[in-house]
Every structure is written in C-alpha cells, then in structure tokens.
C-alpha cells in the first residue's frame, strides 16, 4: 500500500508533477474550500476514488496509474494559477513583482524538468520484450513449454513470449532475493506437466546466477540462458532460467 502511494504512482506521474499536484489538492481543500461548487467536489471525490482503488487494490506496475495523469495535471494547473493568492506568501506583499513571477518561474522549472526527463531515455526500456522473445525463441525447440514468474507479470510475459504462463506471488521475491524453496516447489509441481520450464525472475545485477545445487534438485537440468538490464543504472536484470526435466 505504502509502496503504491509513495513510489509506484509518483513514478508514473513523474515525481515533480506528483508533488505539485498534491500541493494543488491541499490548497484547494484547505485554502480555498469556500470557493468551490459541485463540479470541484465531483472532481475531488473521483480523484480520491481512483487513488484509493489503486492503493487498496495493489498494483505492481506504474502503468496502471496512468489514468491519474489527467487529474494530476489539472491539480498542477490549479496550484500554479492560485499560487500568487496563497496567504503563506503574504510576506511578499512588499514585492508584488516577485509574487506574480512565482507561477511563471515554477512553470518554467517544471517544463525544463519534463523536457529533461523526455531526453533522459532508458536504453534498456525494451528489456521485457527482448527477454520474452529470447525465451519464446528457445521454447520453439520443445513441445510443451511452460513459463513461471511473479503473478503481477505473467500475463504480459505470456503475451510477448507466446509461452503458456503461470504466475505466483511467491516468485515476487522481497528485496529481489530469490527464495530457493519457492522455486524448487514450483519445479516439482509443474515439471510433470511440461517438457521445459522457464522462470523469468527479477534479480540484482551483481547477484550470482541461481545454481542448481541451491535448489536441491538432483534430477533434470537448470541453467541461466538469458539476462537483460532493466535501466541505465544496470542495477537490476530480468533473467530467464530454463529447467529441463529428466526424461523417463
């Protein structure tokens, strides 16, 4: 819940936009509450409902918060328009020019930040498609492939890889630290149903590839077949592990 509210949603909106939109909503509700009619309250209640829906029905990816961009921009515009009238800026009465210039300066700063973000491209933004394509290409050598990953991503991975997929929350590892017992449990559960299993896992780039001995599974063959950085910081990777059950 806290992660969605303070990390996932702000990342989707872009942090400066998210922060100023919150200021706009606070100003509207506290500083100028007497000036609002039914249209404002409809907007406020609708926005609160959208936020609550995404917080109490957790979302794993920031793309599910994309609809909040529209109310956020309205709140930002409201804040910029009303900024010069805020009582907290009463100490600038002696400097009316500065007070009137604040919205312009803040708008310019936001524009520069947004332009900077637009040109700050992630060279690895295609990492999900590339990783899934690699798994899908490898799966063509088998008759009954199956992909396993975190529940929040299995539909997307299935779409891009064209491999039947199963999602489990136990594979969404806390702190990106793999749980060997959970992986081994899924292998033992699904190996009889497929002739190859693919695990798509998020892991820190510096972490060693998961060795088969850590899974304590003697039969079959487990190996890392593909890895891809997720962003320019190169701190996280999406990795593809393949497990081929032992033929009987």
mmCIF file of C-alpha atoms in Angstrom:
data_model
loop_
_atom_site.group_PDB
_atom_site.id
_atom_site.type_symbol
_atom_site.label_atom_id
_atom_site.label_comp_id
_atom_site.label_asym_id
_atom_site.label_seq_id
_atom_site.Cartn_x
_atom_site.Cartn_y
_atom_site.Cartn_z
ATOM 1 C CA UNK A 1 0.000 0.000 0.000
ATOM 2 C CA UNK A 2 2.719 2.461 1.008
ATOM 3 C CA UNK A 3 4.851 1.469 -1.994
ATOM 4 C CA UNK A 4 1.959 2.152 -4.389
ATOM 5 C CA UNK A 5 1.144 5.524 -2.844
ATOM 6 C CA UNK A 6 4.663 6.873 -2.459
ATOM 7 C CA UNK A 7 6.589 5.070 -5.206
ATOM 8 C CA UNK A 8 4.532 3.451 -7.968
ATOM 9 C CA UNK A 9 2.068 6.326 -8.545
ATOM 10 C CA UNK A 10 4.678 9.145 -8.326
ATOM 11 C CA UNK A 11 6.929 7.288 -10.781
ATOM 12 C CA UNK A 12 4.106 7.104 -13.295
ATOM 13 C CA UNK A 13 3.133 10.751 -12.895
ATOM 14 C CA UNK A 14 6.781 11.949 -12.731
ATOM 15 C CA UNK A 15 7.794 12.958 -9.212
ATOM 16 C CA UNK A 16 7.741 16.794 -9.612
ATOM 17 C CA UNK A 17 4.275 16.615 -11.193
ATOM 18 C CA UNK A 18 3.050 14.309 -8.419
ATOM 19 C CA UNK A 19 4.409 16.589 -5.678
ATOM 20 C CA UNK A 20 2.929 19.796 -7.093
ATOM 21 C CA UNK A 21 -0.409 18.112 -7.815
ATOM 22 C CA UNK A 22 -0.605 17.163 -4.135
ATOM 23 C CA UNK A 23 0.085 20.796 -3.226
ATOM 24 C CA UNK A 24 -2.709 21.820 -5.586
ATOM 25 C CA UNK A 25 -5.185 19.455 -3.946
ATOM 26 C CA UNK A 26 -4.155 20.602 -0.474
ATOM 27 C CA UNK A 27 -4.598 24.244 -1.457
ATOM 28 C CA UNK A 28 -8.000 23.526 -2.959
ATOM 29 C CA UNK A 29 -9.234 21.650 0.099
ATOM 30 C CA UNK A 30 -7.759 23.870 2.815
ATOM 31 C CA UNK A 31 -7.025 27.336 1.477
ATOM 32 C CA UNK A 32 -9.877 27.883 -0.976
ATOM 33 C CA UNK A 33 -12.544 25.423 0.125
ATOM 34 C CA UNK A 34 -15.251 28.130 0.302
ATOM 35 C CA UNK A 35 -14.945 28.943 -3.401
ATOM 36 C CA UNK A 36 -15.789 25.517 -4.787
ATOM 37 C CA UNK A 37 -19.060 24.259 -6.211
ATOM 38 C CA UNK A 38 -20.396 20.812 -7.168
ATOM 39 C CA UNK A 39 -18.022 20.400 -10.140
ATOM 40 C CA UNK A 40 -14.992 20.715 -7.891
ATOM 41 C CA UNK A 41 -16.322 18.186 -5.387
ATOM 42 C CA UNK A 42 -17.128 15.764 -8.187
ATOM 43 C CA UNK A 43 -13.544 16.082 -9.407
ATOM 44 C CA UNK A 44 -12.085 15.730 -5.888
ATOM 45 C CA UNK A 45 -14.182 12.698 -4.955
ATOM 46 C CA UNK A 46 -13.495 10.999 -8.302
ATOM 47 C CA UNK A 47 -9.753 11.555 -7.921
ATOM 48 C CA UNK A 48 -9.794 10.259 -4.349
ATOM 49 C CA UNK A 49 -11.678 7.169 -5.529
ATOM 50 C CA UNK A 50 -9.142 6.488 -8.301
ATOM 51 C CA UNK A 51 -6.240 6.801 -5.889
ATOM 52 C CA UNK A 52 -7.919 4.627 -3.255
ATOM 53 C CA UNK A 53 -8.709 1.968 -5.851
ATOM 54 C CA UNK A 54 -5.047 1.699 -6.800
ATOM 55 C CA UNK A 55 -3.819 1.796 -3.213
ATOM 56 C CA UNK A 56 -6.208 -0.708 -1.634
ATOM 57 C CA UNK A 57 -6.248 -2.952 -4.705
ATOM 58 C CA UNK A 58 -2.443 -3.069 -5.063
ATOM 59 C CA UNK A 59 -0.859 -2.540 -8.470
ATOM 60 C CA UNK A 60 2.587 -3.847 -9.260
ATOM 61 C CA UNK A 61 3.349 -1.699 -12.283
ATOM 62 C CA UNK A 62 3.188 2.076 -12.582
ATOM 63 C CA UNK A 63 1.375 1.822 -15.921
ATOM 64 C CA UNK A 64 -1.856 1.031 -14.041
ATOM 65 C CA UNK A 65 -1.707 4.518 -12.544
ATOM 66 C CA UNK A 66 -1.546 6.229 -15.959
ATOM 67 C CA UNK A 67 -5.146 7.476 -15.756
ATOM 68 C CA UNK A 68 -4.167 9.646 -12.785
ATOM 69 C CA UNK A 69 -2.092 11.835 -15.116
ATOM 70 C CA UNK A 70 -5.217 13.796 -16.093
ATOM 71 C CA UNK A 71 -6.373 14.839 -12.593
ATOM 72 C CA UNK A 72 -2.730 15.420 -11.625
ATOM 73 C CA UNK A 73 -2.233 17.940 -14.445
ATOM 74 C CA UNK A 74 -5.474 19.702 -13.514
ATOM 75 C CA UNK A 75 -4.285 19.950 -9.899
ATOM 76 C CA UNK A 76 -0.902 21.280 -11.045
ATOM 77 C CA UNK A 77 -2.583 23.933 -13.203
ATOM 78 C CA UNK A 78 -4.827 24.915 -10.291
ATOM 79 C CA UNK A 79 -1.838 25.316 -7.988
ATOM 80 C CA UNK A 80 0.045 27.470 -10.484
ATOM 81 C CA UNK A 81 -2.968 29.727 -11.023
ATOM 82 C CA UNK A 82 -3.711 30.186 -7.317
ATOM 83 C CA UNK A 83 -0.108 30.307 -6.107
ATOM 84 C CA UNK A 84 0.084 34.110 -6.054
ATOM 85 C CA UNK A 85 -3.026 34.296 -3.840
ATOM 86 C CA UNK A 86 -1.827 31.995 -1.074
ATOM 87 C CA UNK A 87 -1.750 33.573 2.387
ATOM 88 C CA UNK A 88 1.539 31.864 3.185
ATOM 89 C CA UNK A 89 3.122 34.219 0.652
ATOM 90 C CA UNK A 90 1.817 37.324 2.391
ATOM 91 C CA UNK A 91 5.389 38.210 3.401
ATOM 92 C CA UNK A 92 5.963 39.068 -0.277
ATOM 93 C CA UNK A 93 3.370 41.869 -0.300
ATOM 94 C CA UNK A 94 6.167 44.381 -0.486
ATOM 95 C CA UNK A 95 7.465 42.635 -3.596
ATOM 96 C CA UNK A 96 4.413 42.149 -5.857
ATOM 97 C CA UNK A 97 6.606 41.546 -8.889
ATOM 98 C CA UNK A 98 8.237 38.510 -7.281
ATOM 99 C CA UNK A 99 4.879 37.180 -6.123
ATOM 100 C CA UNK A 100 3.404 37.412 -9.619
ATOM 101 C CA UNK A 101 6.506 35.859 -11.146
ATOM 102 C CA UNK A 102 6.423 32.749 -8.943
ATOM 103 C CA UNK A 103 3.877 30.832 -11.089
ATOM 104 C CA UNK A 104 5.876 31.637 -14.234
ATOM 105 C CA UNK A 105 9.136 30.535 -12.649
ATOM 106 C CA UNK A 106 7.617 27.335 -11.320
ATOM 107 C CA UNK A 107 6.025 26.578 -14.709
ATOM 108 C CA UNK A 108 9.378 27.123 -16.413
ATOM 109 C CA UNK A 109 11.106 24.856 -13.898
ATOM 110 C CA UNK A 110 8.514 22.123 -14.498
ATOM 111 C CA UNK A 111 8.899 22.470 -18.251
ATOM 112 C CA UNK A 112 12.682 22.112 -18.006
ATOM 113 C CA UNK A 113 12.316 19.062 -15.739
ATOM 114 C CA UNK A 114 9.835 17.403 -18.103
ATOM 115 C CA UNK A 115 11.990 18.100 -21.156
ATOM 116 C CA UNK A 116 14.995 16.704 -19.321
ATOM 117 C CA UNK A 117 13.061 13.546 -18.467
ATOM 118 C CA UNK A 118 11.904 13.196 -22.088
ATOM 119 C CA UNK A 119 15.515 13.223 -23.316
ATOM 120 C CA UNK A 120 16.762 11.040 -20.460
ATOM 121 C CA UNK A 121 15.983 7.865 -22.352
ATOM 122 C CA UNK A 122 16.334 4.384 -20.933
ATOM 123 C CA UNK A 123 18.407 2.375 -23.446
ATOM 124 C CA UNK A 124 17.046 -0.825 -21.896
ATOM 125 C CA UNK A 125 13.343 0.075 -21.895
ATOM 126 C CA UNK A 126 12.667 -2.838 -24.259
ATOM 127 C CA UNK A 127 14.026 -5.343 -21.745
ATOM 128 C CA UNK A 128 10.730 -7.181 -21.181
ATOM 129 C CA UNK A 129 10.032 -7.731 -24.873
ATOM 130 C CA UNK A 130 13.644 -8.723 -25.577
ATOM 131 C CA UNK A 131 13.769 -11.159 -22.675
ATOM 132 C CA UNK A 132 10.417 -12.713 -23.516
ATOM 133 C CA UNK A 133 11.377 -13.047 -27.181
ATOM 134 C CA UNK A 134 14.541 -14.891 -26.154
ATOM 135 C CA UNK A 135 12.507 -17.301 -24.035
ATOM 136 C CA UNK A 136 9.946 -17.730 -26.797
ATOM 137 C CA UNK A 137 12.624 -18.463 -29.384
ATOM 138 C CA UNK A 138 14.205 -21.089 -27.161
ATOM 139 C CA UNK A 139 10.793 -22.637 -26.414
ATOM 140 C CA UNK A 140 10.296 -23.494 -30.089
ATOM 141 C CA UNK A 141 12.624 -26.439 -29.562
ATOM 142 C CA UNK A 142 10.132 -28.021 -27.171
ATOM 143 C CA UNK A 143 6.572 -29.318 -27.439
ATOM 144 C CA UNK A 144 5.131 -28.422 -24.015
ATOM 145 C CA UNK A 145 6.870 -25.314 -22.642
ATOM 146 C CA UNK A 146 5.585 -23.509 -19.555
ATOM 147 C CA UNK A 147 6.648 -20.136 -18.143
ATOM 148 C CA UNK A 148 6.552 -19.300 -14.441
ATOM 149 C CA UNK A 149 7.004 -15.869 -12.902
ATOM 150 C CA UNK A 150 5.523 -13.375 -10.437
ATOM 151 C CA UNK A 151 1.728 -13.157 -10.527
ATOM 152 C CA UNK A 152 1.808 -9.447 -11.368
ATOM 153 C CA UNK A 153 3.623 -10.001 -14.670
ATOM 154 C CA UNK A 154 2.668 -13.399 -16.028
ATOM 155 C CA UNK A 155 0.027 -12.129 -18.479
ATOM 156 C CA UNK A 156 2.433 -9.667 -20.056
ATOM 157 C CA UNK A 157 5.248 -12.223 -20.246
ATOM 158 C CA UNK A 158 2.876 -14.749 -21.779
ATOM 159 C CA UNK A 159 1.822 -12.218 -24.420
ATOM 160 C CA UNK A 160 5.356 -11.330 -25.503
ATOM 161 C CA UNK A 161 6.878 -14.813 -25.257
ATOM 162 C CA UNK A 162 3.869 -16.722 -26.622
ATOM 163 C CA UNK A 163 4.521 -19.354 -23.958
ATOM 164 C CA UNK A 164 1.689 -20.529 -21.649
ATOM 165 C CA UNK A 165 2.414 -18.859 -18.317
ATOM 166 C CA UNK A 166 1.562 -19.265 -14.648
ATOM 167 C CA UNK A 167 2.007 -16.510 -12.069
ATOM 168 C CA UNK A 168 2.674 -16.917 -8.364
ATOM 169 C CA UNK A 169 3.136 -14.248 -5.701
ATOM 170 C CA UNK A 170 5.799 -16.435 -4.093
ATOM 171 C CA UNK A 171 8.003 -15.705 -7.129
ATOM 172 C CA UNK A 172 7.775 -11.938 -6.499
ATOM 173 C CA UNK A 173 10.734 -12.010 -4.158
ATOM 174 C CA UNK A 174 11.011 -9.395 -1.424
ATOM 175 C CA UNK A 175 14.125 -7.311 -1.973
ATOM 176 C CA UNK A 176 14.858 -9.227 -5.211
ATOM 177 C CA UNK A 177 16.389 -12.032 -3.127
ATOM 178 C CA UNK A 178 15.394 -15.404 -4.633
ATOM 179 C CA UNK A 179 13.633 -17.913 -2.409
ATOM 180 C CA UNK A 180 15.174 -21.222 -3.444
ATOM 181 C CA UNK A 181 12.484 -23.270 -1.718
ATOM 182 C CA UNK A 182 9.705 -21.484 -3.631
ATOM 183 C CA UNK A 183 11.447 -22.073 -6.955
ATOM 184 C CA UNK A 184 12.073 -25.732 -6.161
ATOM 185 C CA UNK A 185 8.447 -26.167 -5.105
ATOM 186 C CA UNK A 186 7.209 -24.797 -8.447
ATOM 187 C CA UNK A 187 9.624 -27.034 -10.351
ATOM 188 C CA UNK A 188 8.366 -30.157 -8.583
ATOM 189 C CA UNK A 189 4.772 -29.048 -9.112
ATOM 190 C CA UNK A 190 4.910 -28.246 -12.822
ATOM 191 C CA UNK A 191 7.706 -30.423 -14.200
ATOM 192 C CA UNK A 192 5.345 -33.385 -14.809
ATOM 193 C CA UNK A 193 3.137 -31.147 -16.985
ATOM 194 C CA UNK A 194 5.819 -29.789 -19.339
ATOM 195 C CA UNK A 195 8.970 -30.810 -21.136
ATOM 196 C CA UNK A 196 10.626 -27.488 -20.241
ATOM 197 C CA UNK A 197 10.041 -24.802 -17.610
ATOM 198 C CA UNK A 198 11.101 -21.157 -17.952
ATOM 199 C CA UNK A 199 11.439 -18.915 -14.904
ATOM 200 C CA UNK A 200 11.524 -15.143 -15.539
ATOM 201 C CA UNK A 201 12.884 -13.520 -12.397
ATOM 202 C CA UNK A 202 13.947 -10.011 -11.384
ATOM 203 C CA UNK A 203 17.342 -10.087 -9.698
ATOM 204 C CA UNK A 204 20.094 -7.634 -8.748
ATOM 205 C CA UNK A 205 22.749 -7.483 -11.469
ATOM 206 C CA UNK A 206 25.539 -8.249 -9.024
ATOM 207 C CA UNK A 207 23.803 -11.402 -7.748
ATOM 208 C CA UNK A 208 25.222 -14.676 -8.964
ATOM 209 C CA UNK A 209 23.061 -16.847 -11.175
ATOM 210 C CA UNK A 210 20.993 -19.282 -9.132
ATOM 211 C CA UNK A 211 22.892 -22.608 -9.156
ATOM 212 C CA UNK A 212 21.014 -25.899 -9.336
ATOM 213 C CA UNK A 213 22.580 -27.156 -6.135
ATOM 214 C CA UNK A 214 20.921 -24.324 -4.173
ATOM 215 C CA UNK A 215 17.538 -25.641 -5.320
ATOM 216 C CA UNK A 216 18.428 -29.102 -4.001
ATOM 217 C CA UNK A 217 17.021 -30.752 -7.122
ATOM 218 C CA UNK A 218 19.243 -33.535 -8.432
ATOM 219 C CA UNK A 219 17.212 -34.545 -11.470
ATOM 220 C CA UNK A 220 16.876 -32.505 -14.649
ATOM 221 C CA UNK A 221 18.952 -29.564 -15.819
ATOM 222 C CA UNK A 222 18.662 -25.986 -14.520
ATOM 223 C CA UNK A 223 20.569 -23.126 -16.152
ATOM 224 C CA UNK A 224 20.515 -19.396 -16.841
ATOM 225 C CA UNK A 225 20.012 -18.873 -20.587
ATOM 226 C CA UNK A 226 19.381 -15.118 -20.894
ATOM 227 C CA UNK A 227 19.728 -11.907 -18.892
ATOM 228 C CA UNK A 228 18.899 -8.278 -19.664
ATOM 229 C CA UNK A 229 19.497 -4.998 -17.812
ATOM 230 C CA UNK A 230 16.346 -3.101 -16.862
ATOM 231 C CA UNK A 231 17.616 0.500 -16.869
ATOM 232 C CA UNK A 232 20.680 2.644 -17.415
ATOM 233 C CA UNK A 233 21.804 2.192 -13.803
ATOM 234 C CA UNK A 234 22.297 -1.509 -14.584
ATOM 235 C CA UNK A 235 21.442 -2.484 -11.029
ATOM 236 C CA UNK A 236 18.673 -4.945 -11.890
ATOM 237 C CA UNK A 237 18.232 -7.631 -14.509
ATOM 238 C CA UNK A 238 15.372 -9.708 -15.837
ATOM 239 C CA UNK A 239 16.738 -13.235 -16.102
ATOM 240 C CA UNK A 240 15.494 -16.338 -17.871
ATOM 241 C CA UNK A 241 16.215 -19.674 -16.219
ATOM 242 C CA UNK A 242 15.413 -22.905 -18.002
ATOM 243 C CA UNK A 243 14.697 -26.210 -16.340
ATOM 244 C CA UNK A 244 14.543 -29.365 -18.456
ATOM 245 C CA UNK A 245 13.075 -32.324 -16.544
ATOM 246 C CA UNK A 246 14.869 -35.606 -16.690
ATOM 247 C CA UNK A 247 13.443 -37.867 -19.385
ATOM 248 C CA UNK A 248 11.894 -41.053 -18.125
#
